[in-house]
Coordinates of C-alpha atoms and ligand atoms in Angstrom, one line a residue:
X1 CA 103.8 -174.3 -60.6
X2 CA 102.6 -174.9 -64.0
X3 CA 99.4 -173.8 -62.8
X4 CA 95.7 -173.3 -65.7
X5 CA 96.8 -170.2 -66.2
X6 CA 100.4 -168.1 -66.2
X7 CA 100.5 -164.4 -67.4
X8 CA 104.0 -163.5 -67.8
X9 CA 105.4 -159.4 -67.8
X10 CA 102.0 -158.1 -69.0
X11 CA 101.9 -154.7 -69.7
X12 CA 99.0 -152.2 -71.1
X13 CA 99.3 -148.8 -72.0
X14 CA 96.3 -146.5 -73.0
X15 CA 96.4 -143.0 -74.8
X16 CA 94.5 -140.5 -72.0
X17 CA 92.3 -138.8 -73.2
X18 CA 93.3 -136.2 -71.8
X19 CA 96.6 -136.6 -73.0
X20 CA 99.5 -138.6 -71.8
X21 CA 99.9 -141.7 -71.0
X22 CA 98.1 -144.4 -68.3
X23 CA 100.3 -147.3 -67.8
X24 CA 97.1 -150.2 -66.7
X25 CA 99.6 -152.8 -66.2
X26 CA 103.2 -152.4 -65.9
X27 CA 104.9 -155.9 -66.0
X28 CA 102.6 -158.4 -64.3
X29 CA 103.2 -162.0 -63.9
X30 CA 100.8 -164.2 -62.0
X31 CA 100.6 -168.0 -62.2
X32 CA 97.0 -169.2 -61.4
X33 CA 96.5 -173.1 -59.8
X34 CA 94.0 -175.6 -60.9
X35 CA 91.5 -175.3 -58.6
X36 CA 92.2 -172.3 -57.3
X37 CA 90.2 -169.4 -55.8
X38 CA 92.3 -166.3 -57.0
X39 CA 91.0 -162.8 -56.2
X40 CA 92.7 -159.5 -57.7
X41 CA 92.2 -157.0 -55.1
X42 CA 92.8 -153.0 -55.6
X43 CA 91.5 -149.9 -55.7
X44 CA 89.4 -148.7 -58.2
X45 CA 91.6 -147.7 -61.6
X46 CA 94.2 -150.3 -60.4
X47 CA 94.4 -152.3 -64.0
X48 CA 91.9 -155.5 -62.5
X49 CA 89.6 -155.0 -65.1
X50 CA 92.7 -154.4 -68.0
X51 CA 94.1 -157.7 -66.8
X52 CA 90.7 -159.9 -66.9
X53 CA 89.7 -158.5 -70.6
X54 CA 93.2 -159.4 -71.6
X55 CA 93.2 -162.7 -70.1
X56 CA 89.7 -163.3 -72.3
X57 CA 90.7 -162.0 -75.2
X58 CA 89.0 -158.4 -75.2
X59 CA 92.2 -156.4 -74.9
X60 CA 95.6 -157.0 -76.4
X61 CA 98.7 -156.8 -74.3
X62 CA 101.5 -154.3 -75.2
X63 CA 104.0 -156.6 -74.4
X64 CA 104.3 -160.1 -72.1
X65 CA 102.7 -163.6 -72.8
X66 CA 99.3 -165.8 -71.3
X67 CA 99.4 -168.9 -71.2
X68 CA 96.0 -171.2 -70.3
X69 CA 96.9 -174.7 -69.8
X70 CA 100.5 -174.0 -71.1
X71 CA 99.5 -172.6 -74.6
X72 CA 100.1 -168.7 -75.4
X73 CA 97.0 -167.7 -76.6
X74 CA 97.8 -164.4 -77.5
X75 CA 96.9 -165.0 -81.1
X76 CA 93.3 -166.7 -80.2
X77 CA 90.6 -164.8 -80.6
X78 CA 88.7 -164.0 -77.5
X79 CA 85.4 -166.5 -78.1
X80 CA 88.0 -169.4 -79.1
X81 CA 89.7 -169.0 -75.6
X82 CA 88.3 -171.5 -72.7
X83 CA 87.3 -168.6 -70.3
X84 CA 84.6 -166.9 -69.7
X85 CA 83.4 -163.8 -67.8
X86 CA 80.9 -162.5 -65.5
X87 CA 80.4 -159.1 -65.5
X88 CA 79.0 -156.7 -62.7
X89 CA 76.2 -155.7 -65.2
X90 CA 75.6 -158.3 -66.3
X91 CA 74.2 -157.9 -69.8
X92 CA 70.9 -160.6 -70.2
X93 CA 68.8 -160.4 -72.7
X94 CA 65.6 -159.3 -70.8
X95 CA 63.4 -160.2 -73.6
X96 CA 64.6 -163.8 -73.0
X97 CA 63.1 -166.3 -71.0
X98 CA 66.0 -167.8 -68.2
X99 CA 66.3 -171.0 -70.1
X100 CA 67.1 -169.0 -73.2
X101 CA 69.7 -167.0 -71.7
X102 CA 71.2 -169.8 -70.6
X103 CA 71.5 -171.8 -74.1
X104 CA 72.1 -168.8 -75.9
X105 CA 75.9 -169.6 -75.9
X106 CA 75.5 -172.9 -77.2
X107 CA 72.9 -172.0 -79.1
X108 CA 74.9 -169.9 -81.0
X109 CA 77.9 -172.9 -81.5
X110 CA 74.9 -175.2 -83.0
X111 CA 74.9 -177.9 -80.0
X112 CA 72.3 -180.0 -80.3
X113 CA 68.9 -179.4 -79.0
X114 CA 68.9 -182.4 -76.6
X115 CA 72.0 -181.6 -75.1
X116 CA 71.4 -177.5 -74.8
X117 CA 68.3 -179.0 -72.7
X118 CA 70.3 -181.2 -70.6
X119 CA 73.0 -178.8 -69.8
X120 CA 70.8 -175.4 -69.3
X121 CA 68.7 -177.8 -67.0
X122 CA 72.1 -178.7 -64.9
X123 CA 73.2 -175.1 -64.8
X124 CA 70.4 -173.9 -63.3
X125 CA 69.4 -176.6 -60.6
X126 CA 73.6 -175.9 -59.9
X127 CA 72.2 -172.3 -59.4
X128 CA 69.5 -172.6 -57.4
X129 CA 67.1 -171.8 -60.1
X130 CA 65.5 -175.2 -61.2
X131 CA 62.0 -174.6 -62.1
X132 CA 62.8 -171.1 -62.7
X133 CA 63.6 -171.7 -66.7
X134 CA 60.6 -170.1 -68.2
X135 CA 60.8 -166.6 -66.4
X136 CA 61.7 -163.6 -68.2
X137 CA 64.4 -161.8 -66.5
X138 CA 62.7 -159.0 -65.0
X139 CA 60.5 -161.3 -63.3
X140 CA 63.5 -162.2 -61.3
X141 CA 65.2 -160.5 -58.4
X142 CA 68.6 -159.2 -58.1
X143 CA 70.0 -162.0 -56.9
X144 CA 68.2 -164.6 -59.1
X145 CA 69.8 -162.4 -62.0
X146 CA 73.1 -162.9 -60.5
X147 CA 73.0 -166.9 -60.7
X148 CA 71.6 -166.3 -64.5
X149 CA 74.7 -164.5 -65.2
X150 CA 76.7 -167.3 -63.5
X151 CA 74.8 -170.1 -65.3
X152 CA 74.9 -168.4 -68.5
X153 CA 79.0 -168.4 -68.2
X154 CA 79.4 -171.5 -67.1
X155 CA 77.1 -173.7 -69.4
X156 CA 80.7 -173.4 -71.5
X157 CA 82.3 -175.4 -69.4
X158 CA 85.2 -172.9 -69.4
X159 CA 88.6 -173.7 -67.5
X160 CA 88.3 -170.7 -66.1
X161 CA 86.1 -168.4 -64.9
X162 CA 86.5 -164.6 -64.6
X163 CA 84.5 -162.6 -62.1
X164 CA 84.7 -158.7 -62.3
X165 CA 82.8 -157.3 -59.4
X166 CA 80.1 -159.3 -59.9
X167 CA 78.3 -158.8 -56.0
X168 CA 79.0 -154.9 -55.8
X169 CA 75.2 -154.5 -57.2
X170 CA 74.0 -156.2 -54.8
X171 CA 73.1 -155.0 -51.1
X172 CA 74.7 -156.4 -48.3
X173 CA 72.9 -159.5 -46.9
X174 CA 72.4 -160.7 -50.5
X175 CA 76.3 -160.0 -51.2
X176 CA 77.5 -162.4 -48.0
X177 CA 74.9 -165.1 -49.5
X178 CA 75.9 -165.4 -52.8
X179 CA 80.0 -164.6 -51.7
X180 CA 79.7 -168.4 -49.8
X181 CA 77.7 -169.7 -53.0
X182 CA 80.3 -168.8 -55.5
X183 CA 83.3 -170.2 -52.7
X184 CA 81.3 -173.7 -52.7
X185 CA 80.4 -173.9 -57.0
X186 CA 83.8 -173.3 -57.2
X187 CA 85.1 -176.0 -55.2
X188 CA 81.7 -178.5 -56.5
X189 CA 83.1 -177.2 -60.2
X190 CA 86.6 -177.8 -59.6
X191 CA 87.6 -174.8 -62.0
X192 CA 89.8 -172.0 -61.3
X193 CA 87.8 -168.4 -60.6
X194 CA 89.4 -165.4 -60.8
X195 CA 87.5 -162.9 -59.2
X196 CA 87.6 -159.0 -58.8
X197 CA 86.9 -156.6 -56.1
X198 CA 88.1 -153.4 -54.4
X199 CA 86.6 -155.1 -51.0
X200 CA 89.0 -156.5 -49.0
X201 CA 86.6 -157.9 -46.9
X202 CA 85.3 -160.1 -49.3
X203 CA 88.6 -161.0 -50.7
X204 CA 89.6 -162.3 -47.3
X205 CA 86.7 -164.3 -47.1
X206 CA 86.4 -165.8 -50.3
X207 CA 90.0 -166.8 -51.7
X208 CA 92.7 -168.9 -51.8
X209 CA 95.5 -166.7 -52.9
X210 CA 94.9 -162.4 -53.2
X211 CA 96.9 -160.4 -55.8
X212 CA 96.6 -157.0 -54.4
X213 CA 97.2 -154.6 -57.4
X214 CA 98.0 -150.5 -57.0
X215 CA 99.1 -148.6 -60.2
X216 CA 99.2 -151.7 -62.5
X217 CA 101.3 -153.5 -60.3
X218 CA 101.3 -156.8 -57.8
X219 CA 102.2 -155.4 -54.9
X220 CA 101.5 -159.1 -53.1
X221 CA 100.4 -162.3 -53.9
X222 CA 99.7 -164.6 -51.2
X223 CA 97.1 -166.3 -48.8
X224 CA 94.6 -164.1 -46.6
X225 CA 96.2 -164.6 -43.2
X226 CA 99.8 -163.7 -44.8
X227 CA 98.7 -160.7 -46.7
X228 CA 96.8 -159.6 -43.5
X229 CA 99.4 -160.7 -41.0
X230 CA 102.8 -160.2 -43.1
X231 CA 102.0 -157.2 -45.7
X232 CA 104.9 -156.6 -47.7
X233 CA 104.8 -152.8 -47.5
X234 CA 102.8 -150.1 -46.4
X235 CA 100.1 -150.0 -49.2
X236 CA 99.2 -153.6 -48.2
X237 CA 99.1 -153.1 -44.4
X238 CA 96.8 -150.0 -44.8
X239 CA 94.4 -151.5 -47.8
X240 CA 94.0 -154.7 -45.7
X241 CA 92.7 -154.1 -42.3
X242 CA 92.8 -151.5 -40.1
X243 CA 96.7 -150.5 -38.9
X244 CA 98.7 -148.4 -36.8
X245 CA 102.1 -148.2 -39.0
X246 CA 104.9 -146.3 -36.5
X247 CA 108.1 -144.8 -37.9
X248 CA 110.7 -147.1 -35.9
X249 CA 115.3 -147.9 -36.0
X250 CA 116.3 -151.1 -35.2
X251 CA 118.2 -150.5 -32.4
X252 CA 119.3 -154.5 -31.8
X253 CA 119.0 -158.0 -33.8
X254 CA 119.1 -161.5 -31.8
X255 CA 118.9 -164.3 -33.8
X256 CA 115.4 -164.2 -35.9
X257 CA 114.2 -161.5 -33.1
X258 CA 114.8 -158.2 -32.5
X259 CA 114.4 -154.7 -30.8
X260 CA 113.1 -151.2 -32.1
X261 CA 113.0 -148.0 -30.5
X262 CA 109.5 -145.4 -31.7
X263 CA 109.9 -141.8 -32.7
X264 CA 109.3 -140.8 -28.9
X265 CA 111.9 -143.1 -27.9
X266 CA 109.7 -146.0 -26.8
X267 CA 111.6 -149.3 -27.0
X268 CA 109.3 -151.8 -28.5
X269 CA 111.4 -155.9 -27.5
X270 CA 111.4 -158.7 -29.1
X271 CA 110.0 -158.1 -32.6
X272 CA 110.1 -160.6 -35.3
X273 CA 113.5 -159.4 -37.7
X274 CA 111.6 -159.7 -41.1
X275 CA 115.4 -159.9 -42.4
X276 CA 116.1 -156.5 -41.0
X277 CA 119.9 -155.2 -39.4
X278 CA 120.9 -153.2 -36.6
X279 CA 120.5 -149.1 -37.9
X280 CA 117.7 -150.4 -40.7
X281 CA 114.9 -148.0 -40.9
X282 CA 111.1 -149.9 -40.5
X283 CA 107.6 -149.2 -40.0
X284 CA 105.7 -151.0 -37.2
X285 CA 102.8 -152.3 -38.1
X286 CA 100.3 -153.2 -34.7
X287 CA 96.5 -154.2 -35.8
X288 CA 94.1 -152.4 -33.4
X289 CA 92.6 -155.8 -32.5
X290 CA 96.5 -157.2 -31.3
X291 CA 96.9 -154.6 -28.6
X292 CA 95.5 -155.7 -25.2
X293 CA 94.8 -153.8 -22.2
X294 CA 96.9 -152.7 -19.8
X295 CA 96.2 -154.8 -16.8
X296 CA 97.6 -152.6 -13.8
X297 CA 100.9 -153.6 -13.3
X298 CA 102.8 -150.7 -15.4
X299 CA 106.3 -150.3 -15.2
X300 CA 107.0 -154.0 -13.6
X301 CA 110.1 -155.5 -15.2
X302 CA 108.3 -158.1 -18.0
X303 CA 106.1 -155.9 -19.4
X304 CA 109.1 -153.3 -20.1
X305 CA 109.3 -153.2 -24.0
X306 CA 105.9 -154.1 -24.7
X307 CA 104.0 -151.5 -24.0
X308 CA 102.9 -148.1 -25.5
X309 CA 101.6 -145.3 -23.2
X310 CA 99.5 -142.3 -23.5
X311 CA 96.2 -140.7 -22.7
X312 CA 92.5 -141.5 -23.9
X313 CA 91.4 -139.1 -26.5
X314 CA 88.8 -141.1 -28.2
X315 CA 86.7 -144.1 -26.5
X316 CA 83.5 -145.8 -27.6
X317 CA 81.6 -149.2 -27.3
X318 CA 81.2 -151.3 -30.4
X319 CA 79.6 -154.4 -28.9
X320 CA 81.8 -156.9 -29.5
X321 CA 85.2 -154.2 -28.4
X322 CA 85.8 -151.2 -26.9
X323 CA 87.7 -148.6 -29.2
X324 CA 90.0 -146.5 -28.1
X325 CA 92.5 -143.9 -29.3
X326 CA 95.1 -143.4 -27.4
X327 CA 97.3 -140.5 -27.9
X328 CA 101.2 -140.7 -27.4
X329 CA 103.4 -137.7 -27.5
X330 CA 106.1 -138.1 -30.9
X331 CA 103.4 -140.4 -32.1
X332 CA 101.0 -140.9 -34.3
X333 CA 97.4 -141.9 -32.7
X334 CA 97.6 -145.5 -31.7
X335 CA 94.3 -147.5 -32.6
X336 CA 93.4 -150.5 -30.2
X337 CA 90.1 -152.7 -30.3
X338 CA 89.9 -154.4 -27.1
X339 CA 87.6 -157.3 -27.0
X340 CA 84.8 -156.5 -24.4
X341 CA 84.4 -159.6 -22.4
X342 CA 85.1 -160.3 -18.5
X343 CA 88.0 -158.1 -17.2
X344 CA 87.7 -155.0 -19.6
X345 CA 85.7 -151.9 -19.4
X346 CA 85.1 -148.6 -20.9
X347 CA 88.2 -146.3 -21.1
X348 CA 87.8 -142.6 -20.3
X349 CA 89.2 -139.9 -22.5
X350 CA 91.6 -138.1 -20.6
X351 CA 92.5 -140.9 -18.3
X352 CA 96.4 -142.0 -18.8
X353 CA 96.8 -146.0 -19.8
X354 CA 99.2 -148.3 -21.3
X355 CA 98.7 -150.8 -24.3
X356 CA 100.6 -153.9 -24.3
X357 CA 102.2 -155.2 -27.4
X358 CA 102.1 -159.0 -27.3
X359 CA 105.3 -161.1 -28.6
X360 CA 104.2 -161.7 -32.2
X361 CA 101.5 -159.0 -32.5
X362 CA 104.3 -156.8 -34.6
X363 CA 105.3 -157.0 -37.9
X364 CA 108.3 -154.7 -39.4
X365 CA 108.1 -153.4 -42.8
X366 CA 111.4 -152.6 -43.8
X367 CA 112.1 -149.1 -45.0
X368 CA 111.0 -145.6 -43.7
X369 CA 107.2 -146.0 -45.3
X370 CA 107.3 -144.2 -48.6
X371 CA 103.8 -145.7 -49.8
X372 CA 104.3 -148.0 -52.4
Ligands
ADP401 N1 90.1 -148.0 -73.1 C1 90.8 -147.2 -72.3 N2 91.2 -146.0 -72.6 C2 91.9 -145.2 -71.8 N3 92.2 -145.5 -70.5 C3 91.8 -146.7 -70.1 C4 91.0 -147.6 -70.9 N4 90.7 -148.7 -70.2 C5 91.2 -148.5 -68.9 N5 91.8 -147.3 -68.9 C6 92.6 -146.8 -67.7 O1 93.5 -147.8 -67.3 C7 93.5 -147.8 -65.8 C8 93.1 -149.2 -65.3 O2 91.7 -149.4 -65.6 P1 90.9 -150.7 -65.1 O3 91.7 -151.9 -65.5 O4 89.5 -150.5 -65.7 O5 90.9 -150.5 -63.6 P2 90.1 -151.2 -62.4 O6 89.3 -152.3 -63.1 O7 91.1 -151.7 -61.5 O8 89.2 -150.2 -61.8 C9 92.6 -146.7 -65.4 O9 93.4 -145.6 -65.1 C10 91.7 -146.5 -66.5 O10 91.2 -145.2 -66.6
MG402 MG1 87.2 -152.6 -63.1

């Protein structure tokens, strides 16, 4: 993919102060698609802000290249680069009306009058702020601030647009509003955004692709559904979603398919092989919302190999599931989240049950689940 933008074996090193060293990116290579919706995802101190200001020019790189629309741009400054950012605070000038901080950019690179009118008028009918141009910005709410920040970066016309947290200011409601806004201006744009956050909620939600980072690195790069269904390790399946990981040998291998047996022996049949062999250690990985209840007919021949057993010790109502934690000897708990509709009811703790583990509810993460 030749892609708007391609960031090849970037690294970052700071001096801590105090003392040592913090490596912010340690060899990462990313290549973004025109037209894409590209979120960096990590917890905080993870190198997504490191990457972004080198990507616009505010930080140099140690070592590796960037390249936007094939050109390295390491030696362009960072106001000659087409990119722009929008930060979680997001700096306006509150002594400026919204139409002036809008134009300032192109104020500032003497475009004429007319056509500072014409595009600040665009940018904020785009924004849903048309009629809005003459307010000073604390005459505006949070929100309304939010779009002036947007506006204000994209009255460019960059090729790509860098988002760093921009919605973690804002409280809840406002934050699910505005994350559907930005995923439609993108697409109505038809520029690439990058976009931070450390909420994997609205990273699922929002993009096309997710680069989950941890200690400078990728540890993935792929779409929602694959990152959520198919994590690559164990820092992926527990930052995405809620898991139960299970220490597990592969005791057989069938084709594409095979079988693993639990730390209390369980057998679990069946499983997907995720290129695993006979004797390989692997970590289960069962999403709470996968298991299903048991539906009285324990022990019968079919449903040997799919189940997991144990008794109730936690079990609550959540409205749309029941919760339960069920609690298996030589295991860890087990987390389920069965849907409450016709034909489940409340579990109580104490009482004995078995979960069954559907076909393709499992996925095996090969090795014995040193977190990446
Ligand atoms: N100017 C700097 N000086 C020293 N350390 C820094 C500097 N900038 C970032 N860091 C460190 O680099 C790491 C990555 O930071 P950052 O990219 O801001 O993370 P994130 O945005 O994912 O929270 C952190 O450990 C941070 O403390
Ligand atoms: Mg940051």
């Amino acid at each position: 993919m030749q892609g708007i933008l391609r960031i090849e074996s970037a690294s970052k090193s700071f001096q801590a102060p105090e003392g040592g060293v913090i490596r912010a990116l340690d060899n990462v290579s990313l290549t973004v698609a025109h037209n894409e919706f590209l979120t960096l995802l990590g917890p905080s101190g993870c190198g997504k802000t490191t990457l972004l200001r080198a990507v616009s020019g505010f930080e140099d790189l140690d070592g590796g290249e960037i390249y936007i629309d094939g050109q390295p741009v390491s030696d362009q400054p960072a106001h000659k680069r087409p990119v722009n950012t929008v930060f979680q605070r997001y700096a306006l000038f509150p002594h400026l009306s919204v139409q002036r901080n809008v134009a300032y950019s192109l104020e500032v690179r003497g475009v004429a009058k007319a056509e500072i009118r014409q595009r600040v008028g665009s940018m904020l009918e785009l924004v849903g702020l048309a009629g809005m141009g003459a307010r000073k910005i604390g005459q505006l709410s949070g929100g309304q601030q939010q779009r002036v920040a947007l506006a204000r970066s994209l009255v460019a016309r960059p090729k790509i647009l860098l988002l760093d947290e921009p919605l973690s200011a804002l409280d809840k409601n406002l934050r699910h509003k505005m994350q559907q806004e930005l995923k439609t201006l993108q697409h109505e744009l038809g520029i690439s955004f990058i976009f931070v956050t450390h909420d994997q909620e609205e990273a699922l939600v929002m993009s096309d692709r997710i680069a989950v980072l941890n200690g400078g690195n990728i540890q993935q790069l792929d779409a929602p559904e694959e990152l959520y269904r198919r994590p690559a390790n164990e820092f992926v399946a527990r930052f995405i979603g809620e898991s139960n990981l299970l220490d597990a040998t592969v005791v057989s291998v069938a084709g594409t398919r095979c079988d693993v047996v639990l730390t209390d022996g369980t057998v679990i049949r069946d499983c997907p092989v995720n290129g695993l062999k006979r004797g390989d250690p692997a970590k289960v990985l069962i999403r709470p919302e996968n298991l299903l209840a048991d539906l009285g007919q324990s022990g019968s021949d079919e449903r040997a190999g799919h189940e997991i057993s144990g008794t109730v010790s936690e079990s609550f109502f959540a409205g749309t599931d029941y919760r339960l934690v069920l609690s298996c000897q030589g295991l860890p708990p087990v987390r389920a989240s069965l849907r409450a509709g016709p034909g489940t009811s409340h579990h109580t703790i104490g009482e004995q049950t078995s979960l069954f583990v559907p076909h393709d509810a499992v996925h095996l993460i090969p090795g014995n689940g040193v977190p990446a």
